[in-house]
Coordinates of C-alpha atoms and ligand atoms in Angstrom, one line a residue:
M1 CA 135.0 93.0 107.8
A2 CA 131.3 92.5 108.7
K3 CA 129.8 89.5 110.1
F4 CA 127.1 88.1 107.7
I5 CA 123.5 87.1 108.4
F6 CA 121.4 85.6 105.7
I7 CA 117.8 85.4 106.0
T8 CA 115.8 82.8 103.9
G9 CA 112.2 82.1 103.9
G10 CA 110.2 79.0 103.9
V11 CA 106.8 77.3 103.6
L12 CA 105.1 80.2 102.0
S13 CA 105.4 83.8 101.0
S14 CA 104.5 87.1 102.9
L15 CA 105.8 85.6 106.2
G16 CA 107.5 88.9 107.0
K17 CA 111.2 88.1 106.4
G18 CA 111.7 92.1 105.4
I19 CA 110.2 93.0 108.8
T20 CA 112.2 90.1 110.7
A21 CA 115.4 91.3 109.1
A22 CA 114.8 95.0 109.9
S23 CA 114.1 94.1 113.4
I24 CA 117.0 91.7 114.1
G25 CA 119.1 94.9 112.4
A26 CA 117.2 97.3 115.0
L27 CA 118.3 95.1 117.9
L28 CA 121.8 94.9 116.7
E29 CA 121.9 98.6 116.1
G30 CA 120.4 99.1 119.6
R31 CA 123.5 97.4 121.1
G32 CA 125.5 99.8 119.2
Y33 CA 126.4 97.9 116.1
S34 CA 126.5 99.3 112.7
V35 CA 124.2 97.4 110.5
L36 CA 123.5 97.4 106.6
I37 CA 120.5 95.5 105.1
K38 CA 120.6 94.2 101.6
K39 CA 117.7 92.5 99.4
L40 CA 118.3 89.7 96.8
D41 CA 115.2 89.4 94.8
P42 CA 114.9 86.4 92.2
Y43 CA 113.0 88.2 89.5
I44 CA 114.5 89.2 86.0
N45 CA 113.3 93.0 86.0
V46 CA 116.5 95.1 86.4
D47 CA 114.5 96.6 89.3
P48 CA 110.6 96.8 90.3
G49 CA 110.3 100.3 88.7
T50 CA 108.3 99.0 85.8
M51 CA 106.3 96.3 87.6
N52 CA 102.4 96.9 88.3
P53 CA 102.0 97.7 91.9
F54 CA 99.4 95.0 92.0
Q55 CA 101.9 92.4 91.4
H56 CA 104.8 93.8 93.1
G57 CA 103.6 96.4 95.7
E58 CA 104.8 99.4 96.5
V59 CA 108.2 100.7 94.8
Y60 CA 110.5 102.2 97.5
V61 CA 112.7 105.1 96.2
T62 CA 116.1 105.4 98.0
E63 CA 117.5 108.6 98.6
D64 CA 120.1 107.9 95.6
G65 CA 117.3 107.4 93.1
A66 CA 117.0 103.7 93.0
E67 CA 113.4 102.0 92.7
T68 CA 113.6 99.2 94.8
D69 CA 111.5 96.7 96.6
L70 CA 109.4 97.6 99.5
D71 CA 111.2 95.7 102.0
L72 CA 113.9 98.3 101.8
G73 CA 111.0 101.0 103.4
H74 CA 111.1 98.3 106.4
Y75 CA 114.8 98.3 106.4
E76 CA 115.1 102.3 106.8
R77 CA 112.0 102.7 108.9
F78 CA 113.6 100.3 111.6
L79 CA 117.1 101.6 111.1
S80 CA 119.1 104.6 111.3
T81 CA 121.2 103.5 108.2
E82 CA 120.0 104.6 104.7
T83 CA 119.8 102.1 102.2
K84 CA 121.2 102.7 98.7
K85 CA 121.1 101.6 94.9
D86 CA 123.4 98.3 95.8
C87 CA 121.1 97.2 98.9
N88 CA 118.6 95.9 96.1
I89 CA 119.9 93.4 93.8
T90 CA 117.7 91.5 91.2
T91 CA 118.5 88.5 89.2
G92 CA 118.1 90.8 86.4
Q93 CA 121.0 93.1 87.5
I94 CA 123.1 90.0 87.9
Y95 CA 122.6 88.7 84.7
Y96 CA 122.9 92.2 82.9
E97 CA 126.1 92.8 84.4
V98 CA 127.5 89.3 83.5
I99 CA 126.3 89.6 79.6
N100 CA 127.8 92.9 79.5
K101 CA 131.2 91.6 80.6
E102 CA 130.8 88.6 78.2
R103 CA 130.4 91.2 75.5
R104 CA 133.5 93.5 76.6
G105 CA 135.3 89.9 76.3
V106 CA 136.0 90.0 80.0
Y107 CA 135.6 86.1 80.3
L108 CA 137.3 85.5 76.7
G109 CA 138.2 81.8 76.2
N110 CA 135.4 80.9 79.1
T111 CA 132.2 79.2 78.7
V112 CA 130.2 81.7 80.9
Q113 CA 127.9 79.7 83.3
V114 CA 125.8 80.1 86.6
I115 CA 128.6 78.7 89.1
P116 CA 131.0 80.4 89.1
H117 CA 130.1 83.5 87.1
I118 CA 126.6 84.2 88.1
T119 CA 127.4 83.2 91.7
D120 CA 130.6 85.2 91.8
E121 CA 128.8 88.2 90.7
I122 CA 126.1 87.8 93.4
K123 CA 129.2 87.6 95.8
K124 CA 130.6 90.7 94.9
V125 CA 127.4 92.6 95.4
I126 CA 126.6 90.9 99.1
L127 CA 130.2 91.8 100.0
K128 CA 130.2 95.2 99.0
H129 CA 130.3 97.9 101.8
S130 CA 131.3 94.9 104.2
D131 CA 134.5 97.0 105.2
K132 CA 132.0 99.7 106.6
F133 CA 129.8 97.9 108.8
N134 CA 129.8 95.5 111.6
F135 CA 127.0 93.4 110.3
I136 CA 125.7 92.8 106.8
I137 CA 122.1 91.3 107.1
T138 CA 121.0 89.7 103.4
E139 CA 117.5 88.8 103.0
I140 CA 116.8 86.2 100.2
G141 CA 113.6 87.3 98.4
G142 CA 111.2 84.3 97.6
T143 CA 110.6 80.8 99.2
V144 CA 113.1 78.2 99.6
G145 CA 112.1 75.5 96.9
D146 CA 111.7 78.1 94.2
I147 CA 113.7 77.4 91.0
E148 CA 114.1 80.9 90.6
S149 CA 116.5 81.8 93.9
L150 CA 118.6 78.6 93.4
P151 CA 122.0 80.8 92.4
F152 CA 121.3 82.9 95.5
L153 CA 121.1 80.0 97.8
E154 CA 124.2 78.5 96.1
T155 CA 126.0 81.6 96.6
I156 CA 125.5 82.1 100.3
R157 CA 126.3 78.3 100.9
Q158 CA 129.7 79.0 99.0
L159 CA 130.2 82.1 101.0
R160 CA 130.3 80.3 104.3
F161 CA 134.1 79.1 103.5
D162 CA 134.8 82.3 101.8
V163 CA 134.3 84.4 104.8
G164 CA 134.6 81.8 107.6
V165 CA 132.2 79.6 109.3
E166 CA 132.7 82.0 112.5
N167 CA 131.6 84.9 110.3
I168 CA 128.3 83.7 108.8
I169 CA 124.9 82.6 110.0
Y170 CA 121.7 81.3 108.4
I171 CA 118.1 82.3 109.7
H172 CA 115.3 80.7 108.0
V173 CA 111.8 82.2 108.6
T174 CA 109.1 79.7 108.4
L175 CA 105.4 78.9 109.7
V176 CA 104.1 77.0 112.3
P177 CA 100.5 76.8 111.2
F178 CA 97.5 76.4 113.5
I179 CA 95.2 73.8 112.3
R180 CA 91.5 74.4 113.6
S181 CA 90.1 71.2 113.0
A182 CA 92.7 69.4 115.0
G183 CA 93.4 72.2 117.4
E184 CA 97.1 71.9 116.9
L185 CA 100.1 74.0 115.9
K186 CA 101.8 71.8 112.9
T187 CA 105.5 71.6 112.6
K188 CA 105.4 69.4 109.4
P189 CA 105.8 72.3 107.0
T190 CA 109.1 73.7 109.1
Q191 CA 110.3 70.4 109.1
H192 CA 110.0 70.1 105.2
S193 CA 111.3 73.6 104.2
V194 CA 114.2 72.8 106.5
R195 CA 115.0 69.6 104.6
E196 CA 114.5 71.5 101.4
L197 CA 117.5 73.9 102.7
R198 CA 119.7 71.3 103.9
A199 CA 119.5 69.5 100.5
I200 CA 121.1 72.7 98.9
G201 CA 123.9 72.7 101.4
I202 CA 122.5 75.1 104.0
Q203 CA 122.1 74.2 107.7
P204 CA 120.1 76.9 109.1
D205 CA 121.6 78.2 112.6
L206 CA 118.2 80.0 113.7
L207 CA 114.7 79.3 112.9
V208 CA 112.3 82.2 113.1
C209 CA 109.0 80.6 113.6
R210 CA 105.9 82.7 112.7
S211 CA 102.6 81.4 114.4
E212 CA 99.2 82.5 115.2
Y213 CA 99.7 81.2 118.8
P214 CA 102.7 80.6 121.1
L215 CA 104.9 77.6 120.5
D216 CA 105.2 75.6 123.8
N217 CA 108.3 73.8 124.8
E218 CA 107.3 70.3 123.5
I219 CA 106.9 72.0 120.1
R220 CA 109.9 74.0 120.2
R221 CA 111.8 70.7 121.2
K222 CA 110.2 68.7 118.1
I223 CA 111.1 71.6 115.9
A224 CA 114.6 71.4 117.0
L225 CA 115.2 67.5 117.0
F226 CA 113.7 67.5 113.2
C227 CA 115.7 70.5 112.2
N228 CA 118.7 69.8 113.4
V229 CA 119.1 73.0 115.7
S230 CA 119.2 73.6 119.5
I231 CA 116.2 74.2 121.4
E232 CA 117.3 78.1 122.0
A233 CA 117.7 78.6 118.5
V234 CA 113.8 77.9 117.9
I235 CA 112.7 81.5 117.8
N236 CA 109.2 82.1 118.0
A237 CA 107.4 85.0 116.0
V238 CA 103.8 85.1 117.2
D239 CA 101.4 87.3 115.2
V240 CA 101.8 90.9 116.9
S241 CA 99.3 93.7 116.5
T242 CA 101.7 96.2 115.5
I243 CA 105.0 95.5 113.4
Y244 CA 106.8 97.7 115.8
Q245 CA 106.1 95.1 118.4
L246 CA 108.6 92.6 116.9
P247 CA 111.9 93.8 117.8
I248 CA 110.8 93.6 121.3
Y249 CA 109.1 90.7 120.9
L250 CA 112.3 88.9 119.2
Y251 CA 114.7 90.2 122.1
K252 CA 112.2 88.5 124.6
E253 CA 113.0 85.4 122.5
G254 CA 116.5 86.1 122.7
I255 CA 117.2 86.2 119.0
D256 CA 120.2 89.0 119.3
S257 CA 121.9 87.4 121.7
L258 CA 122.1 84.2 120.3
I259 CA 123.4 85.7 117.0
L260 CA 126.0 88.0 118.8
K261 CA 127.2 84.6 120.7
K262 CA 127.2 82.4 117.5
L263 CA 129.1 85.1 115.8
A264 CA 131.5 85.7 118.7
M265 CA 130.6 89.2 119.0
D266 CA 130.4 91.2 122.6
N267 CA 126.8 91.2 124.1
K268 CA 126.8 94.9 124.5
E269 CA 123.8 96.6 126.5
I270 CA 120.9 97.2 125.0
S271 CA 117.7 100.1 125.5
L272 CA 114.7 99.2 124.0
E273 CA 113.0 102.2 125.5
K274 CA 112.3 104.0 122.3
W275 CA 110.2 100.7 121.1
D276 CA 108.5 100.5 124.3
E277 CA 107.3 104.1 123.9
I278 CA 106.2 103.8 120.4
V279 CA 104.4 100.6 120.9
D280 CA 102.8 102.1 124.0
R281 CA 101.8 105.1 122.0
I282 CA 100.3 103.1 119.4
K283 CA 98.3 101.1 122.0
H284 CA 97.0 103.9 123.9
P285 CA 96.1 106.8 121.7
K286 CA 94.1 109.7 123.3
D287 CA 91.5 109.7 120.6
E288 CA 91.2 109.0 116.5
V289 CA 90.9 110.4 113.1
N290 CA 89.8 109.2 109.7
I291 CA 91.6 109.8 107.0
A292 CA 90.3 108.9 103.3
V293 CA 92.8 107.7 100.9
V294 CA 91.3 108.1 97.4
G295 CA 93.8 105.8 95.1
K296 CA 93.9 103.3 92.4
Y297 CA 95.5 100.2 94.1
V298 CA 93.3 100.2 97.3
D299 CA 92.6 96.8 97.2
L300 CA 96.1 95.8 97.8
K301 CA 97.5 97.6 100.9
D302 CA 101.2 96.9 100.0
A303 CA 100.8 99.3 97.0
Y304 CA 100.7 102.1 99.6
L305 CA 103.1 100.5 102.0
S306 CA 105.2 103.6 103.3
L307 CA 101.9 105.9 103.1
N308 CA 100.2 103.7 105.5
E309 CA 103.3 103.8 107.9
A310 CA 103.7 107.6 107.3
L311 CA 100.3 108.2 108.4
S312 CA 100.2 106.0 111.4
H313 CA 103.8 107.8 112.5
G314 CA 101.4 111.2 111.9
G315 CA 99.1 109.5 114.3
I316 CA 101.9 108.4 116.9
A317 CA 103.4 112.2 117.0
N318 CA 100.1 113.3 117.8
N319 CA 98.7 110.4 120.1
L320 CA 95.9 109.6 117.6
K321 CA 95.0 106.5 116.2
V322 CA 94.7 106.9 112.3
N323 CA 91.8 105.3 110.5
I324 CA 92.6 104.9 106.8
K325 CA 89.4 104.7 104.8
W326 CA 90.5 103.5 101.3
I327 CA 88.4 104.9 98.4
N328 CA 88.6 103.6 95.0
A329 CA 88.8 106.6 93.0
E330 CA 87.2 105.4 90.0
D331 CA 83.9 105.0 92.5
L332 CA 84.0 108.7 92.6
E333 CA 83.9 109.3 88.9
K334 CA 80.4 109.3 87.8
K335 CA 78.6 110.1 90.8
F336 CA 80.4 111.9 93.5
D337 CA 78.6 111.3 96.8
S338 CA 79.4 113.4 99.7
I339 CA 78.2 110.7 102.2
T340 CA 81.3 109.0 101.6
F341 CA 83.3 111.9 103.0
E342 CA 80.7 112.8 105.7
Q343 CA 83.1 110.8 108.7
I344 CA 86.2 111.8 107.2
D345 CA 88.8 114.2 108.8
G346 CA 91.3 114.6 105.9
I347 CA 91.4 113.4 102.5
L348 CA 94.7 112.4 100.6
I349 CA 95.5 111.5 97.2
P350 CA 98.6 109.4 96.6
G351 CA 101.1 109.0 93.9
G352 CA 100.2 107.0 90.9
F353 CA 100.2 106.6 87.2
G354 CA 97.9 106.4 84.4
E355 CA 94.2 108.0 83.4
R356 CA 92.3 105.6 85.5
G357 CA 90.6 107.0 88.2
I358 CA 91.8 110.7 87.7
A359 CA 88.3 112.2 87.5
G360 CA 87.4 110.6 90.8
K361 CA 90.9 111.9 92.3
I362 CA 89.8 115.4 90.6
N363 CA 86.4 115.1 92.3
A364 CA 87.8 114.6 95.8
A365 CA 90.3 117.5 95.4
N366 CA 87.7 119.8 94.5
Y367 CA 85.5 118.3 97.8
A368 CA 88.2 119.1 99.8
R369 CA 89.0 122.3 98.6
I370 CA 85.5 123.9 98.9
K371 CA 84.4 122.1 102.3
D372 CA 87.8 123.5 103.6
V373 CA 88.5 119.6 104.5
P374 CA 92.4 119.2 105.3
F375 CA 94.0 117.8 102.3
F376 CA 97.3 116.0 101.2
G377 CA 98.1 115.6 97.5
I378 CA 101.3 113.6 96.9
C379 CA 102.9 114.0 93.4
L380 CA 100.0 112.6 91.3
G381 CA 97.8 113.8 94.1
M382 CA 99.2 117.5 93.8
Q383 CA 99.0 117.2 90.2
C384 CA 95.2 116.6 90.4
A385 CA 94.8 119.4 92.8
V386 CA 96.5 121.8 90.4
I387 CA 94.3 120.3 87.4
E388 CA 91.1 120.9 89.8
Y389 CA 92.1 124.5 90.6
A390 CA 93.0 125.3 87.1
R391 CA 89.4 124.2 85.9
N392 CA 87.2 125.5 88.6
V393 CA 89.1 128.3 89.8
L394 CA 90.9 129.9 87.1
K395 CA 88.2 128.3 84.4
F396 CA 90.5 126.6 82.1
T397 CA 88.0 124.3 81.1
N398 CA 89.8 121.7 79.7
A399 CA 93.0 122.1 81.7
N400 CA 95.0 118.9 82.0
S401 CA 98.2 117.0 82.6
V402 CA 99.9 116.1 79.4
E403 CA 99.9 112.5 80.9
F404 CA 96.2 112.6 80.4
D405 CA 95.4 114.8 77.4
E406 CA 98.3 115.9 75.0
N407 CA 96.3 118.2 73.2
T408 CA 94.8 120.2 76.2
D409 CA 94.4 123.7 75.7
Y410 CA 96.1 124.5 79.3
P411 CA 98.8 122.0 79.8
V412 CA 99.2 122.8 83.5
I413 CA 101.0 119.7 84.1
D414 CA 103.6 119.0 81.6
Y415 CA 106.9 117.3 80.9
M416 CA 110.0 119.4 81.5
M417 CA 112.8 119.3 78.9
E418 CA 114.8 116.7 80.1
Q419 CA 112.0 114.4 80.2
K420 CA 110.7 115.1 76.6
K421 CA 113.7 113.6 75.2
I422 CA 113.6 110.2 77.2
K423 CA 112.4 107.2 75.4
N424 CA 113.0 104.2 77.8
Y425 CA 110.6 103.6 80.6
G426 CA 112.8 101.9 82.9
G427 CA 114.9 104.0 85.7
S428 CA 113.9 107.5 83.3
M429 CA 112.1 109.6 85.9
R430 CA 112.8 112.5 88.2
L431 CA 114.4 110.0 90.9
G432 CA 115.6 110.3 94.3
S433 CA 116.4 113.0 96.5
Y434 CA 116.1 116.9 95.3
L435 CA 116.6 120.0 97.2
C436 CA 113.2 121.9 98.2
Q437 CA 113.5 125.5 99.3
L438 CA 110.5 126.5 101.4
N439 CA 108.3 129.6 101.1
E440 CA 108.6 131.2 104.6
D441 CA 104.9 132.1 104.5
S442 CA 103.7 128.6 103.9
N443 CA 101.8 125.8 105.9
A444 CA 104.7 123.6 104.7
Y445 CA 107.4 125.8 106.3
R446 CA 105.5 126.1 109.6
A447 CA 105.3 122.3 109.4
Y448 CA 108.9 121.7 108.8
G449 CA 110.4 124.4 110.4
V450 CA 113.4 124.9 108.6
K451 CA 114.2 126.6 105.2
E452 CA 115.4 123.8 103.2
V453 CA 114.8 120.0 103.0
Y454 CA 115.6 117.0 100.8
E455 CA 112.9 114.9 99.6
R456 CA 112.7 111.9 97.2
H457 CA 111.0 111.9 94.0
R458 CA 109.7 109.5 91.2
H459 CA 107.6 111.0 88.4
R460 CA 108.1 112.3 84.9
L461 CA 106.0 115.3 84.9
E462 CA 106.0 118.6 86.7
F463 CA 103.7 121.9 87.6
N464 CA 104.1 124.0 84.4
N465 CA 105.6 127.4 85.1
V466 CA 104.0 129.0 82.3
Y467 CA 100.8 129.1 84.4
K468 CA 102.5 129.8 87.8
D469 CA 101.5 133.5 88.0
K470 CA 97.9 132.9 86.8
F471 CA 97.8 130.5 89.8
I472 CA 99.2 132.8 92.4
Q473 CA 96.9 135.4 91.3
A474 CA 94.1 133.3 91.9
G475 CA 95.2 132.4 95.5
M476 CA 97.5 129.5 95.2
N477 CA 100.6 129.8 97.3
I478 CA 103.6 128.0 95.8
G479 CA 105.2 126.7 99.4
G480 CA 108.5 125.3 98.1
I481 CA 110.4 125.2 94.9
N482 CA 113.5 123.4 93.6
P483 CA 115.9 126.2 92.8
D484 CA 118.5 124.2 90.7
K485 CA 115.9 123.2 87.9
N486 CA 113.3 126.0 88.9
L487 CA 110.6 123.5 89.8
V488 CA 107.3 123.9 91.7
E489 CA 107.7 121.5 94.6
I490 CA 104.9 122.3 96.9
V491 CA 101.5 124.0 96.0
E492 CA 98.9 125.3 98.9
I493 CA 95.7 127.2 98.6
K494 CA 96.0 130.4 100.8
S495 CA 92.6 130.6 102.0
H496 CA 92.0 127.0 103.2
R497 CA 92.9 125.5 106.6
W498 CA 95.2 123.0 105.3
F499 CA 95.6 122.0 101.6
I500 CA 99.1 120.9 100.6
G501 CA 100.0 119.3 97.4
C502 CA 103.9 118.2 97.1
Q503 CA 105.7 116.9 93.9
F504 CA 107.7 114.7 95.9
H505 CA 106.8 111.6 98.1
P506 CA 107.3 112.5 101.7
E507 CA 106.0 109.1 102.6
F508 CA 109.8 107.4 102.0
K509 CA 111.1 109.5 104.9
S510 CA 108.9 109.0 107.8
K511 CA 110.1 106.7 110.6
P512 CA 108.2 105.9 113.6
F513 CA 110.9 107.4 115.7
K514 CA 111.3 110.7 113.2
P515 CA 107.7 111.2 112.0
H516 CA 107.4 113.3 108.7
P517 CA 106.5 117.0 109.6
L518 CA 103.8 117.3 106.8
F519 CA 102.3 114.1 108.0
V520 CA 102.1 115.1 111.5
D521 CA 101.0 118.5 110.6
F522 CA 98.3 116.9 108.2
I523 CA 97.3 114.8 111.0
K524 CA 97.0 117.5 113.5
A525 CA 95.0 119.5 111.1
A526 CA 92.8 116.7 110.5
Y527 CA 92.0 116.2 114.0
S528 CA 91.4 120.2 114.6
F529 CA 88.9 120.1 111.9
K530 CA 87.0 116.9 113.7
I531 CA 87.1 118.8 116.9
D532 CA 85.7 121.9 115.1
K533 CA 83.1 119.8 113.3
L534 CA 82.0 118.2 116.7
K535 CA 81.6 121.8 118.1
E536 CA 79.5 122.9 115.1
I537 CA 77.3 120.0 115.9
K538 CA 77.1 120.7 119.4
S539 CA 76.0 124.3 118.6
N540 CA 73.6 123.6 116.4
V541 CA 71.9 121.1 118.7
L542 CA 72.0 124.0 121.5
Ligands
LIG601 N1 102.2 110.0 86.8 C1 102.8 111.2 87.4 C2 104.2 111.6 86.9 O1 105.0 110.8 86.1 C3 103.1 111.0 88.9 C4 104.0 110.3 89.3 C5 103.7 109.9 91.0 O2 102.6 110.2 91.5 N2 104.8 109.2 91.2 O3 104.6 112.6 86.7

């Protein structure tokens, strides 16, 4: 039976509960324990798949094809354990399950209620897989005090007695704000939020206090006293310059040894070397590259969270700092100004849905192709590159994806047969891991160094095989296919220095310690493009 760690959040949202959960998991894993992290989300949607990224941020896709909260991305990047469908549970899923059971007559004779029926269902998902791991960490979405997360909190309160008090701890992540006019860190919001938690029967064992400046002993003592915890249980998480510093920071605060002590687990030896090395590389790059990301949700960085991370992993692997220039695709629609790209060493078009900004993305793909700028198109980005190639190289003037023009003469991106029949929007895309067989004569193969890879998908449309030969004759290289469904997975341009479009989302599988080969190679290509540009400028001056 696993030990259970619950992570709640207080004061306000966006305090980094997910990264805290992931860092604690990483420390326990670093001590040789197996860890699984789950996230309970209080909204009624069954999954975040149909939510607008502006509201929810990125939808993270697991290997087994679940559309989940972006915190699962942090869990995978920090730990070696893969997350699964049942690692992200929403209120919607719980009610769906309970209502289905009620209709099937499972509760015959009973009034179906939040306590115990909803809470029992929540318990079931929390306890799942507890025979396979030393620790199950569960993050509760939302902020304590919200009405919506109450059933989750009530469940974890009850669980203390179900699994035994020695097998469970509660960690509360709060904020200790610095009030500039007073020049002081303030503990009151933390006190209030812990009081709120205690009012519903949960006494936190540990507090992770986020702050802009370090907490001194006086403040720690005050928090301990008012929140009913020991002073060493007041853990300070000061703002760090990179999220990969947090495990080291929390270790220095003694969080993992305290957790182990409270849960009566061995304080096994820990090695933090790999984290030190990553942080050192991030802080001391040999040079930098500028990457333009041409997207639709560029004002909300969370919408491209994994992409952001994967680009930085590509930088870490090459000892380079990656500066991302976010470009709103709509700004490139009417007036394409190449000055925008003057300082740019690589262009990336990420995944997306809907027609807004498409013309701008096609313009960016065109610029990258013609100017030989390293180009990486992901999912929709690949589809835009294919449309651009069809229109401007194959001269299929109104070529398009049927997502944007159902009546195009050249549907170079189209639905495959299975997708044509689907009527529901939720959970109905090509989702999760599929095999990609690489063409040995491709940049993709040279980057991966292996013939077969599995990559994660989230899309409805595909490269239309009807036009495949025409594209190949016109200089496009098919870098990889899915042999089972005969689908194009990767396209490249033969004459270009580095131009890759992939139908899958490689960013979901990149980790700081295992950077994704395509991102590593893309950053490498961008850097050599930068060096070549500098050489050219020099030779022009001489
Ligand atoms: N909208 C496109 C499709 O459904 C691309 C999706 C994506 O980029 N994830 O195929």
